[in-house]
Amino acid sequence: MSEIDTNSWRGIHLELLRRINEREWPPGSAVPNEADLAAEFGCARTTVNRAMRELADAGLINRRRKAGTHVALHPTSRVVLDIPIIRLEVEQRDAQWRYGLLSQEILAAPARITSRLGLERGTPMLHISSVHFANSHPFLHEDRWINPTAVPGVETVDFATVNANEWLIQNAPYTSGDIAFSAMNADKALAELLEAPEGAAVFVVDRITWNKNEPVTAVRLSYAPGYRMHTRL
Amino acid sequence: MSEIDTNSWRGIHLELLRRINEREWPPGSAVPNEADLAAEFGCARTTVNRAMRELADAGLINRRRKAGTHVALHPTSRVVLDIPIIRLEVEQRDAQWRYGLLSQEILAAPARITSRLGLERGTPMLHISSVHFANSHPFLHEDRWINPTAVPGVETVDFATVNANEWLIQNAPYTSGDIAFSAMNADKALAELLEAPEGAAVFVVDRITWNKNEPVTAVRLSYAPGYRMHTRL
DNA sequence: TAGTGGTCTAGACCACCCT
DNA sequence: GGGTGGTCTAGACCACTAC
């Protein structure tokens, strides 16, 4: 009915979205095949395919050859989080970023790190502890372990002048990774670093990256209380 | 050199990824244009376009007409989170799911809700408080406000037998939304509900959805301590 | 203004997999 | 076996925007 519908890829995408949202095609029901839709819209099948692929990527429909396309029964919402460099994250909040190195040394890595990375227990690794500030207030604590084998030359970097977060992104590519978000009570040491009361709820990001099955780095970011990670659906 | 490289869309995607990862094309550098790459790979420009679009979606390259394609300077890692129905989330952990309704009543919504939804202060809304259990242990507390105007018939639903999380997904479509993750200390009431000590760090998801600019629901999910939200990079 | 990516087409072949 | 989605092609026009 609506004449606003151009026969562009985006137009078709919106129209299909509408039919799903308004239960014209209820959850679980079959969607016409690409050829039929192309005929209905008077466009090439490729165009319909593009629109449908977008819906499939968003988890709204399921597609299988021969079985056809069906509206998802439980449309799990798919959220995309952009995790920028910490400096940019601070600056995006219109705050001034500052960085302070607490320690940088080669240590035998504790078991909780080596086991998750699949390294020998006690493997020597570069440990870096630092704090990022926003307008002179602690923003987060960065606790990082780097596998020197995977990042040649890292031992010679002075992480007092360059922050590890940024240096690694520029110099240590990764092919896969693993990320987890959780909440923790700040222990005494962390509370002091974040200038927060002991026991305060802290938003924690744990992240591990590999480069072709070789572990690169494991990092824990502990955000100062009040931090919110936000995005659109 | 590697002969594994078919001239499929995926093959090209991998090859471009390799050139970026191995700094053959360093951060900030210009990438050849689609026509040239198509000539190099001996394929249609469309195929190159598909591969490049994938890289752009992942945030690894930036593309602008006329300016061309460049390797991203600060490859912000893009994380995709699938947020399923709570029942499924519990069952995926091989736990038995159970649900308990605490209260369901029409109330004048507090300002912190109405202001975020863009509703008049004191608008009557349906408030639902409930707990989801995993193996008889509290899994999360669901604190939800529903705009009855946007969801006709919601007043007549008995949310003791159907849980709001699932019912809404099936019956209240949304076109856009807003989601935030944070950490909070459990107050006394929440701590009791979650069978956790007062002050325990709790992982919190705040979520608001709209249907064509009409607010549908605002919900806060407070997970029992120890919860981790996990995904791959 | 001209180079570049964005998109559409009509046709084709194929992989997958339900029946 | 056959229907369906996945993908590739060669060509075309256009929108955007750096220059």
Coordinates of N, CA and C (backbone and C1' of nucleotides) in Angstrom, one line a residue, chain B residues 8-10 42-47 50 64-67, chain D residues 6-19:
Chain B
S8 N 36.8 -17.5 -4.7 CA 35.5 -17.3 -4.2 C 35.5 -16.1 -3.3
W9 N 34.4 -15.7 -3.0 CA 34.3 -14.5 -2.1 C 35.0 -14.7 -0.8
R10 N 34.9 -15.9 -0.2 CA 35.6 -16.2 1.1 C 37.1 -16.2 0.9
G42 N 41.3 -12.1 -10.9 CA 40.6 -12.7 -12.1 C 39.2 -13.0 -11.8
C43 N 38.5 -12.1 -11.1 CA 37.1 -12.3 -10.9 C 36.2 -11.1 -11.1
A44 N 34.9 -11.1 -10.9 CA 34.1 -10.0 -11.1 C 34.2 -9.0 -10.0
R45 N 34.0 -7.7 -10.3 CA 34.1 -6.7 -9.3 C 33.2 -7.0 -8.1
T46 N 32.0 -7.5 -8.5 CA 31.0 -7.8 -7.4 C 31.6 -8.7 -6.3
T47 N 32.4 -9.6 -6.7 CA 32.9 -10.6 -5.8 C 33.9 -9.9 -4.9
R50 N 32.0 -7.8 -2.4 CA 31.4 -8.6 -1.3 C 32.5 -8.9 -0.2
R64 N 35.3 5.0 1.3 CA 34.5 6.2 0.9 C 34.6 6.4 -0.6
R65 N 33.5 6.7 -1.2 CA 33.6 6.9 -2.6 C 34.6 8.0 -3.0
K66 N 35.2 7.7 -4.0 CA 36.2 8.7 -4.6 C 37.5 8.7 -3.8
A67 N 37.3 8.6 -2.4 CA 38.6 8.6 -1.6 C 39.2 7.2 -1.6
Chain D
dG6 P 21.2 -18.5 1.6 O5' 22.3 -19.0 0.5 C5' 23.1 -20.1 0.8 C4' 24.4 -20.1 0.0 C3' 25.0 -18.7 0.0 O3' 26.4 -18.8 0.1 C1' 24.5 -19.3 -2.2
dT7 P 27.4 -17.6 0.1 O5' 27.7 -17.4 -1.4 C5' 28.4 -18.5 -2.0 C4' 28.5 -18.2 -3.5 C3' 29.2 -16.9 -3.9 O3' 30.4 -17.3 -4.4 C1' 27.3 -17.4 -5.3
dC8 P 31.5 -16.1 -4.6 O5' 31.4 -16.0 -6.2 C5' 31.7 -17.1 -7.0 C4' 31.3 -16.8 -8.4 C3' 31.9 -15.4 -8.9 O3' 32.8 -15.6 -9.9 C1' 29.6 -15.7 -9.5
dT9 P 33.4 -14.2 -10.6 O5' 32.5 -14.0 -11.8 C5' 32.1 -15.1 -12.7 C4' 31.3 -14.5 -13.9 C3' 31.9 -13.1 -14.4 O3' 32.0 -13.2 -15.8 C1' 29.6 -13.0 -13.9
dA10 P 33.3 -12.5 -16.5 O5' 32.6 -11.5 -17.4 C5' 31.4 -11.9 -18.2 C4' 30.6 -10.7 -18.5 C3' 31.4 -9.4 -18.7 O3' 30.9 -8.8 -19.9 C1' 29.6 -9.1 -17.1
dG11 P 31.6 -7.5 -20.4 O5' 30.4 -6.4 -20.2 C5' 29.1 -6.8 -20.5 C4' 28.2 -5.9 -19.8 C3' 28.5 -4.4 -19.8 O3' 27.6 -3.7 -20.6 C1' 27.8 -5.1 -17.7
dA12 P 27.8 -2.2 -21.1 O5' 26.9 -1.4 -20.1 C5' 25.5 -1.9 -19.9 C4' 25.0 -1.3 -18.6 C3' 25.3 0.2 -18.5 O3' 24.1 0.9 -18.9 C1' 25.5 -0.9 -16.4
dC13 P 24.3 2.5 -19.2 O5' 23.8 3.1 -17.8 C5' 22.6 2.7 -17.2 C4' 22.5 3.2 -15.8 C3' 22.9 4.7 -15.6 O3' 21.8 5.3 -14.9 C1' 24.1 3.4 -14.0
dC14 P 21.7 6.9 -14.7 O5' 22.1 6.9 -13.2 C5' 21.5 6.0 -12.3 C4' 22.2 6.1 -10.9 C3' 22.4 7.5 -10.5 O3' 22.0 7.6 -9.2 C1' 24.4 6.2 -10.3
dA15 P 21.7 9.0 -8.5 O5' 22.6 9.0 -7.2 C5' 22.5 7.9 -6.4 C4' 23.6 8.0 -5.3 C3' 23.7 9.4 -4.7 O3' 24.0 9.3 -3.4 C1' 25.7 8.8 -5.8
dC16 P 23.9 10.5 -2.4 O5' 25.4 10.8 -1.9 C5' 26.2 9.6 -1.5 C4' 27.6 9.9 -1.8 C3' 28.2 11.2 -1.3 O3' 29.0 10.8 -0.2 C1' 29.0 10.6 -3.4
dT17 P 29.5 11.9 0.9 O5' 30.9 12.4 0.2 C5' 31.9 11.4 0.0 C4' 33.0 12.1 -0.9 C3' 33.3 13.5 -0.4 O3' 34.7 13.6 -0.5 C1' 32.9 13.4 -2.7
dA18 P 35.5 13.8 0.8 O5' 37.0 13.8 0.4 C5' 37.6 12.6 -0.1 C4' 38.4 12.9 -1.4 C3' 39.4 14.0 -1.3 O3' 40.6 13.6 -1.9 C1' 37.9 14.6 -3.0
dC19 P 41.9 14.3 -1.8 O5' 42.0 15.2 -3.1 C5' 41.9 14.5 -4.3 C4' 41.8 15.6 -5.4 C3' 42.6 16.8 -5.2 O3' 43.7 16.8 -6.0 C1' 40.4 17.3 -5.9

